[in-house]
Amino acid sequence: MIDFTGQTAIVTGAGRGLGRLYALELAHRGASVVVNDLGGSMHGDGTDRCPADDVVAEITAAGGTAVASYDSVAAPEGGAAIVAAALDNFGGLDVVVSNAGIFGSALFEDLTHDQWRRMLDVHLDGGFHLAQPAYRAMRSAGRGGRFVFVSSSAGMFGQPMEAHYAAAKAGLVGLMNVLAIEGEAHGILANAVLPTGFSRMVTETVGDEKFLAESGFMRAIRPELVVPLVTFLASSHCAVTHRSYSACAGRYARVFVGLGHGWLAEPDHTPSAEDIADRLAEISGTERFRVPASIVDEVLEVCDRRGISAMPGGAPVSFPEPSAADR
């Protein structure tokens, strides 16, 4: 039994859709939950306290424990206030599900700066604004923690008319990668989920009610099917970190960025653009690949193939301990 009794979880964007389901499941399994939702539209307009309040009412009616938060992750003070709600009400923080987001479509050539900035403000900046105070609280408490960043296949693979959304969601994976590396020594694990679930994002984007009602795929992507993966990654049973997973219609799979074996030029040869053209198939090949744990892994692999040391005198490569000002 994966149990969250005695733990505190923050779920952002928890007033509706997938976020609501994450919050309900964590509470059902014993977590005290901060239900955060600004209550805005899918495009990020307006505010409404009812969605967060309604989910808190659902949780408490079922015998669980929850408080509402209406702060916006788009501002540093909002992220800090959400974390403070967990610490003030429940005395600690163990889990963060960074799910808050907005959505909107535009052709790349028509995308405005305001549309671009608003999307990054909520998704990418919002992920940072919440994660940093949460990370500091977890590290200070010394009992570890779990981060689940809700990314998207749009960011990893691309989606037409979503350059701003895709960039923001891919940025969250980059944020997760570094948080996972720095947090592992402190028992703080971080992973990302790329969910596909029937929600208002889908209904407002597609718009065709007949298609939504009759499409087999739409019926298959029940949002409930995403919840088990997020729940596991948020739990103390999860021992993996620095990974991304897709959940789509009951199929769960790891998503990863691999590094091909490529072509290694001779050490005394300075390659030309013509060399790249001649060897493009070898450079582009994916038959042999590895998944680097960090940029250091890539550097060390190349050094190993070259037969050289990455550091003067053969000193090992390591990450510097953050200074007190960075903690």
CSV table of C-alpha atoms in Angstrom, one decimal:
chain,number,residue,atom,x,y,z
A,1,MET,CA,0.0,0.0,0.0
A,2,ILE,CA,1.5,3.3,-1.0
A,3,ASP,CA,0.6,5.5,1.9
A,4,PHE,CA,1.0,9.3,2.5
A,5,THR,CA,-0.1,9.4,6.1
A,6,GLY,CA,1.8,12.0,8.0
A,7,GLN,CA,3.0,13.7,4.8
A,8,THR,CA,2.1,17.1,3.3
A,9,ALA,CA,1.6,17.7,-0.4
A,10,ILE,CA,1.2,20.8,-2.5
A,11,VAL,CA,-0.7,20.4,-5.8
A,12,THR,CA,-1.0,23.4,-8.0
A,13,GLY,CA,-3.7,23.9,-10.5
A,14,ALA,CA,-5.7,21.5,-8.3
A,15,GLY,CA,-9.1,23.1,-8.6
A,16,ARG,CA,-10.1,21.3,-11.8
A,17,GLY,CA,-9.1,18.5,-14.2
A,18,LEU,CA,-6.0,16.4,-13.6
A,19,GLY,CA,-4.8,18.6,-10.7
A,20,ARG,CA,-8.0,18.0,-8.9
A,21,LEU,CA,-7.6,14.2,-9.3
A,22,TYR,CA,-4.0,14.3,-8.1
A,23,ALA,CA,-5.1,16.2,-4.9
A,24,LEU,CA,-8.0,13.8,-4.2
A,25,GLU,CA,-5.9,10.7,-4.6
A,26,LEU,CA,-3.1,12.0,-2.4
A,27,ALA,CA,-5.6,13.0,0.3
A,28,HIS,CA,-7.4,9.7,0.0
A,29,ARG,CA,-4.0,8.0,0.7
A,30,GLY,CA,-3.5,10.1,3.8
A,31,ALA,CA,-1.7,13.2,2.8
A,32,SER,CA,-2.5,16.7,4.1
A,33,VAL,CA,-3.0,18.6,0.9
A,34,VAL,CA,-2.6,22.3,-0.1
A,35,VAL,CA,-5.0,22.7,-2.9
A,36,ASN,CA,-3.7,25.6,-4.9
A,37,ASP,CA,-5.7,27.2,-7.8
A,38,LEU,CA,-6.0,30.8,-8.9
A,39,GLY,CA,-9.3,29.9,-10.5
A,40,GLY,CA,-8.6,31.6,-13.8
A,41,SER,CA,-9.7,30.6,-17.3
A,42,MET,CA,-7.7,28.2,-19.4
A,43,HIS,CA,-6.1,31.3,-21.1
A,44,GLY,CA,-5.1,32.7,-17.7
A,45,ASP,CA,-7.8,35.3,-17.3
A,46,GLY,CA,-9.6,36.1,-14.1
A,47,THR,CA,-9.7,34.6,-10.6
A,48,ASP,CA,-12.2,32.5,-8.7
A,49,ARG,CA,-11.8,30.9,-5.3
A,50,CYS,CA,-14.6,28.4,-5.8
A,51,PRO,CA,-12.5,25.6,-7.7
A,52,ALA,CA,-10.0,25.3,-4.9
A,53,ASP,CA,-12.7,25.6,-2.2
A,54,ASP,CA,-14.8,22.9,-3.8
A,55,VAL,CA,-11.9,20.4,-3.9
A,56,VAL,CA,-11.1,21.1,-0.3
A,57,ALA,CA,-14.7,20.4,0.5
A,58,GLU,CA,-14.6,17.1,-1.4
A,59,ILE,CA,-11.5,16.1,0.5
A,60,THR,CA,-12.8,17.0,4.0
A,61,ALA,CA,-16.2,15.4,3.3
A,62,ALA,CA,-14.4,12.2,2.6
A,63,GLY,CA,-12.5,12.4,5.9
A,64,GLY,CA,-9.3,13.9,4.5
A,65,THR,CA,-7.3,17.0,5.4
A,66,ALA,CA,-6.8,20.0,3.0
A,67,VAL,CA,-6.5,23.7,2.9
A,68,ALA,CA,-7.1,26.0,-0.1
A,69,SER,CA,-4.5,28.4,-1.6
A,70,TYR,CA,-5.4,31.0,-4.2
A,71,ASP,CA,-1.9,32.4,-4.9
A,72,SER,CA,-0.5,32.6,-8.3
A,73,VAL,CA,2.7,30.7,-9.1
A,74,ALA,CA,3.5,33.3,-11.7
A,75,ALA,CA,5.0,35.6,-9.0
A,76,PRO,CA,7.8,34.7,-6.6
A,77,GLU,CA,5.7,35.9,-3.6
A,78,GLY,CA,2.9,33.5,-4.8
A,79,GLY,CA,5.2,30.5,-4.8
A,80,ALA,CA,6.5,31.5,-1.4
A,81,ALA,CA,2.9,31.9,0.0
A,82,ILE,CA,1.9,28.4,-1.3
A,83,VAL,CA,4.9,26.8,0.5
A,84,ALA,CA,4.1,28.9,3.6
A,85,ALA,CA,0.5,27.5,3.6
A,86,ALA,CA,1.9,24.0,3.8
A,87,LEU,CA,4.4,24.8,6.6
A,88,ASP,CA,2.0,27.0,8.6
A,89,ASN,CA,-1.0,24.6,8.4
A,90,PHE,CA,0.7,21.2,8.5
A,91,GLY,CA,4.2,21.8,9.9
A,92,GLY,CA,6.2,20.5,6.9
A,93,LEU,CA,6.4,19.7,3.2
A,94,ASP,CA,7.1,16.3,1.6
A,95,VAL,CA,5.5,16.4,-1.9
A,96,VAL,CA,5.1,19.0,-4.6
A,97,VAL,CA,3.1,18.3,-7.7
A,98,SER,CA,3.8,21.3,-10.0
A,99,ASN,CA,0.7,21.2,-12.2
A,100,ALA,CA,-0.5,24.8,-12.6
A,101,GLY,CA,-0.8,25.9,-16.2
A,102,ILE,CA,-2.7,27.7,-18.9
A,103,PHE,CA,-3.1,27.0,-22.6
A,104,GLY,CA,-3.7,28.8,-25.9
A,105,SER,CA,-2.9,28.3,-29.5
A,106,ALA,CA,-1.3,30.5,-32.1
A,107,LEU,CA,0.7,30.0,-35.3
A,108,PHE,CA,4.3,30.8,-34.7
A,109,GLU,CA,4.3,33.7,-37.1
A,110,ASP,CA,1.4,35.2,-35.3
A,111,LEU,CA,2.5,34.6,-31.7
A,112,THR,CA,2.8,37.8,-29.8
A,113,HIS,CA,5.3,38.7,-27.1
A,114,ASP,CA,2.6,38.9,-24.6
A,115,GLN,CA,1.3,35.4,-25.4
A,116,TRP,CA,4.8,34.1,-25.2
A,117,ARG,CA,5.6,35.8,-21.9
A,118,ARG,CA,2.3,34.8,-20.2
A,119,MET,CA,2.8,31.2,-21.0
A,120,LEU,CA,6.4,31.1,-19.6
A,121,ASP,CA,5.3,33.2,-16.6
A,122,VAL,CA,2.9,30.5,-15.5
A,123,HIS,CA,4.5,27.2,-16.6
A,124,LEU,CA,8.2,27.8,-16.4
A,125,ASP,CA,8.6,30.7,-14.1
A,126,GLY,CA,5.8,29.3,-12.0
A,127,GLY,CA,7.6,26.0,-11.7
A,128,PHE,CA,10.7,27.8,-10.4
A,129,HIS,CA,8.8,30.2,-8.1
A,130,LEU,CA,7.2,27.2,-6.3
A,131,ALA,CA,10.1,24.8,-6.5
A,132,GLN,CA,12.8,27.0,-4.9
A,133,PRO,CA,11.1,27.7,-1.6
A,134,ALA,CA,9.8,24.2,-1.5
A,135,TYR,CA,13.3,22.8,-2.0
A,136,ARG,CA,14.7,25.0,0.7
A,137,ALA,CA,12.0,23.9,3.1
A,138,MET,CA,12.6,20.2,2.3
A,139,ARG,CA,16.4,20.6,2.6
A,140,SER,CA,16.1,22.5,5.9
A,141,ALA,CA,13.8,19.8,7.4
A,142,GLY,CA,16.3,17.1,6.4
A,143,ARG,CA,13.8,14.4,5.6
A,144,GLY,CA,13.9,14.5,1.8
A,145,GLY,CA,11.0,15.0,-0.5
A,146,ARG,CA,9.5,14.4,-3.9
A,147,PHE,CA,8.9,16.8,-6.8
A,148,VAL,CA,6.7,15.9,-9.8
A,149,PHE,CA,6.8,18.4,-12.6
A,150,VAL,CA,3.9,18.2,-15.1
A,151,SER,CA,5.5,18.7,-18.5
A,152,SER,CA,4.0,17.7,-21.9
A,153,SER,CA,4.7,15.7,-25.0
A,154,ALA,CA,4.2,19.0,-26.8
A,155,GLY,CA,7.5,20.2,-25.3
A,156,MET,CA,9.5,17.0,-25.9
A,157,PHE,CA,8.1,16.2,-29.3
A,158,GLY,CA,6.5,19.3,-30.6
A,159,GLN,CA,2.9,20.4,-31.3
A,160,PRO,CA,1.7,22.7,-34.0
A,161,MET,CA,0.5,26.1,-32.9
A,162,GLU,CA,2.1,25.7,-29.5
A,163,ALA,CA,5.6,27.2,-29.7
A,164,HIS,CA,5.1,29.1,-26.4
A,165,TYR,CA,3.5,26.2,-24.6
A,166,ALA,CA,6.0,23.7,-25.8
A,167,ALA,CA,9.0,25.8,-24.9
A,168,ALA,CA,7.6,26.3,-21.4
A,169,LYS,CA,6.9,22.7,-20.8
A,170,ALA,CA,10.3,21.6,-22.2
A,171,GLY,CA,11.9,24.2,-19.8
A,172,LEU,CA,10.3,22.4,-16.9
A,173,VAL,CA,12.2,19.2,-17.8
A,174,GLY,CA,15.4,21.2,-17.8
A,175,LEU,CA,14.5,22.6,-14.3
A,176,MET,CA,13.7,19.1,-13.1
A,177,ASN,CA,17.0,17.7,-14.4
A,178,VAL,CA,19.1,20.1,-12.3
A,179,LEU,CA,16.9,19.9,-9.2
A,180,ALA,CA,17.2,16.1,-9.3
A,181,ILE,CA,21.0,16.3,-9.6
A,182,GLU,CA,21.4,18.8,-6.7
A,183,GLY,CA,18.7,17.3,-4.6
A,184,GLU,CA,19.6,13.6,-4.7
A,185,ALA,CA,22.3,13.9,-2.0
A,186,HIS,CA,19.6,15.3,0.3
A,187,GLY,CA,17.0,12.7,-0.4
A,188,ILE,CA,15.0,15.1,-2.6
A,189,LEU,CA,14.0,13.3,-5.8
A,190,ALA,CA,12.5,15.0,-8.9
A,191,ASN,CA,10.8,13.6,-12.0
A,192,ALA,CA,8.5,14.8,-14.7
A,193,VAL,CA,5.2,13.5,-16.1
A,194,LEU,CA,3.9,14.0,-19.6
A,195,PRO,CA,0.2,13.4,-19.3
A,196,THR,CA,-2.5,13.0,-21.9
A,197,GLY,CA,-5.9,13.2,-20.3
A,198,PHE,CA,-9.4,14.4,-21.3
A,199,SER,CA,-9.7,17.8,-19.7
A,200,ARG,CA,-10.9,21.3,-20.4
A,201,MET,CA,-7.6,21.9,-22.2
A,202,VAL,CA,-8.7,19.2,-24.7
A,203,THR,CA,-12.4,20.3,-24.9
A,204,GLU,CA,-11.6,24.0,-25.4
A,205,THR,CA,-8.9,23.2,-28.0
A,206,VAL,CA,-10.8,20.7,-30.1
A,207,GLY,CA,-14.2,22.5,-29.7
A,208,ASP,CA,-16.0,19.9,-31.8
A,209,GLU,CA,-18.5,18.3,-29.4
A,210,LYS,CA,-19.5,15.6,-31.9
A,211,PHE,CA,-15.9,14.5,-32.3
A,212,LEU,CA,-15.3,14.6,-28.6
A,213,ALA,CA,-18.3,12.4,-28.0
A,214,GLU,CA,-17.5,9.9,-30.7
A,215,SER,CA,-13.7,9.7,-30.8
A,216,GLY,CA,-12.4,6.4,-29.5
A,217,PHE,CA,-9.1,8.1,-28.5
A,218,MET,CA,-10.9,10.8,-26.5
A,219,ARG,CA,-12.8,8.1,-24.6
A,220,ALA,CA,-9.5,6.2,-24.0
A,221,ILE,CA,-7.6,9.2,-22.5
A,222,ARG,CA,-9.6,9.2,-19.3
A,223,PRO,CA,-7.8,11.6,-16.9
A,224,GLU,CA,-8.0,9.0,-14.1
A,225,LEU,CA,-5.4,6.9,-16.0
A,226,VAL,CA,-2.7,9.5,-15.4
A,227,VAL,CA,-3.2,9.6,-11.6
A,228,PRO,CA,-1.4,6.3,-10.7
A,229,LEU,CA,1.9,7.4,-12.3
A,230,VAL,CA,1.9,10.8,-10.5
A,231,THR,CA,0.9,9.2,-7.2
A,232,PHE,CA,3.8,6.7,-7.4
A,233,LEU,CA,6.4,9.3,-8.3
A,234,ALA,CA,5.2,11.5,-5.5
A,235,SER,CA,5.5,8.7,-2.9
A,236,SER,CA,8.4,7.5,-0.7
A,237,HIS,CA,8.2,4.2,-2.6
A,238,CYS,CA,9.7,6.0,-5.6
A,239,ALA,CA,13.4,5.6,-5.6
A,240,VAL,CA,14.1,6.9,-9.1
A,241,THR,CA,15.0,10.5,-9.9
A,242,HIS,CA,15.9,12.6,-12.9
A,243,ARG,CA,13.4,10.9,-15.2
A,244,SER,CA,10.5,11.7,-17.4
A,245,TYR,CA,7.5,9.5,-18.0
A,246,SER,CA,4.6,9.6,-20.3
A,247,ALA,CA,1.0,8.5,-19.4
A,248,CYS,CA,-1.4,8.2,-22.3
A,249,ALA,CA,-4.5,6.1,-22.4
A,250,GLY,CA,-3.2,3.5,-19.9
A,251,ARG,CA,0.2,3.3,-21.5
A,252,TYR,CA,3.1,4.3,-19.2
A,253,ALA,CA,6.6,4.7,-20.7
A,254,ARG,CA,9.9,6.5,-20.0
A,255,VAL,CA,10.7,9.5,-22.2
A,256,PHE,CA,14.3,10.2,-22.5
A,257,VAL,CA,16.9,12.3,-24.4
A,258,GLY,CA,19.6,9.9,-25.7
A,259,LEU,CA,23.0,10.7,-27.0
A,260,GLY,CA,24.1,8.8,-30.1
A,261,HIS,CA,27.6,7.2,-30.4
A,262,GLY,CA,28.2,9.6,-33.3
A,263,TRP,CA,31.4,10.1,-35.3
A,264,LEU,CA,34.7,11.0,-33.5
A,265,ALA,CA,37.1,12.9,-35.7
A,266,GLU,CA,40.8,12.0,-35.6
A,267,PRO,CA,42.6,14.1,-32.9
A,268,ASP,CA,45.0,15.7,-35.5
A,269,HIS,CA,42.2,16.5,-37.9
A,270,THR,CA,40.0,19.7,-37.8
A,271,PRO,CA,36.7,18.6,-39.4
A,272,SER,CA,35.1,20.7,-42.1
A,273,ALA,CA,31.4,21.2,-43.0
A,274,GLU,CA,32.0,18.7,-45.8
A,275,ASP,CA,33.2,16.1,-43.3
A,276,ILE,CA,29.9,16.6,-41.4
A,277,ALA,CA,27.9,16.2,-44.7
A,278,ASP,CA,29.9,13.0,-45.6
A,279,ARG,CA,29.3,11.4,-42.2
A,280,LEU,CA,25.8,12.7,-41.4
A,281,ALA,CA,24.3,9.2,-41.3
A,282,GLU,CA,26.8,8.1,-38.7
A,283,ILE,CA,26.4,11.4,-36.8
A,284,SER,CA,22.6,11.0,-36.8
A,285,GLY,CA,22.5,7.3,-36.0
A,286,THR,CA,20.6,6.2,-33.0
A,287,GLU,CA,21.4,2.5,-33.0
A,288,ARG,CA,23.9,3.0,-30.2
A,289,PHE,CA,23.0,5.5,-27.6
A,290,ARG,CA,23.3,6.3,-23.9
A,291,VAL,CA,21.3,8.5,-21.5
A,292,PRO,CA,23.7,10.9,-19.8
A,293,ALA,CA,23.0,11.6,-16.1
A,294,SER,CA,24.3,15.1,-16.7
A,295,ILE,CA,26.5,17.2,-18.9
A,296,VAL,CA,29.4,15.8,-17.0
A,297,ASP,CA,28.6,12.3,-18.3
A,298,GLU,CA,28.8,13.5,-21.9
A,299,VAL,CA,32.2,15.2,-21.3
A,300,LEU,CA,33.6,12.1,-19.5
A,301,GLU,CA,32.4,9.8,-22.3
A,302,VAL,CA,34.2,11.9,-25.0
A,303,CYS,CA,37.3,12.1,-22.9
A,304,ASP,CA,37.3,8.4,-22.4
A,305,ARG,CA,37.1,7.8,-26.2
A,306,ARG,CA,39.9,10.4,-26.7
A,307,GLY,CA,42.0,8.8,-24.0
A,308,ILE,CA,42.4,12.1,-22.2
A,309,SER,CA,41.5,13.5,-18.7
A,310,ALA,CA,38.7,16.0,-18.3
A,311,MET,CA,40.6,17.9,-15.7
A,312,PRO,CA,44.3,19.0,-15.5
A,313,GLY,CA,46.3,16.4,-13.6
A,314,GLY,CA,43.5,13.9,-13.9
A,315,ALA,CA,41.5,15.4,-11.0
A,316,PRO,CA,37.9,14.0,-10.8
A,317,VAL,CA,35.0,16.0,-12.1
A,318,SER,CA,32.5,17.0,-9.3
A,319,PHE,CA,29.8,19.4,-8.6
A,320,PRO,CA,30.7,22.3,-6.2
A,321,GLU,CA,28.8,22.4,-2.9
A,322,PRO,CA,26.5,25.4,-3.0
A,323,SER,CA,27.5,28.3,-0.8
A,324,ALA,CA,25.4,29.3,2.1
A,325,ALA,CA,24.0,32.2,0.0
A,326,ASP,CA,22.7,29.7,-2.6
A,327,ARG,CA,20.9,27.5,-0.2
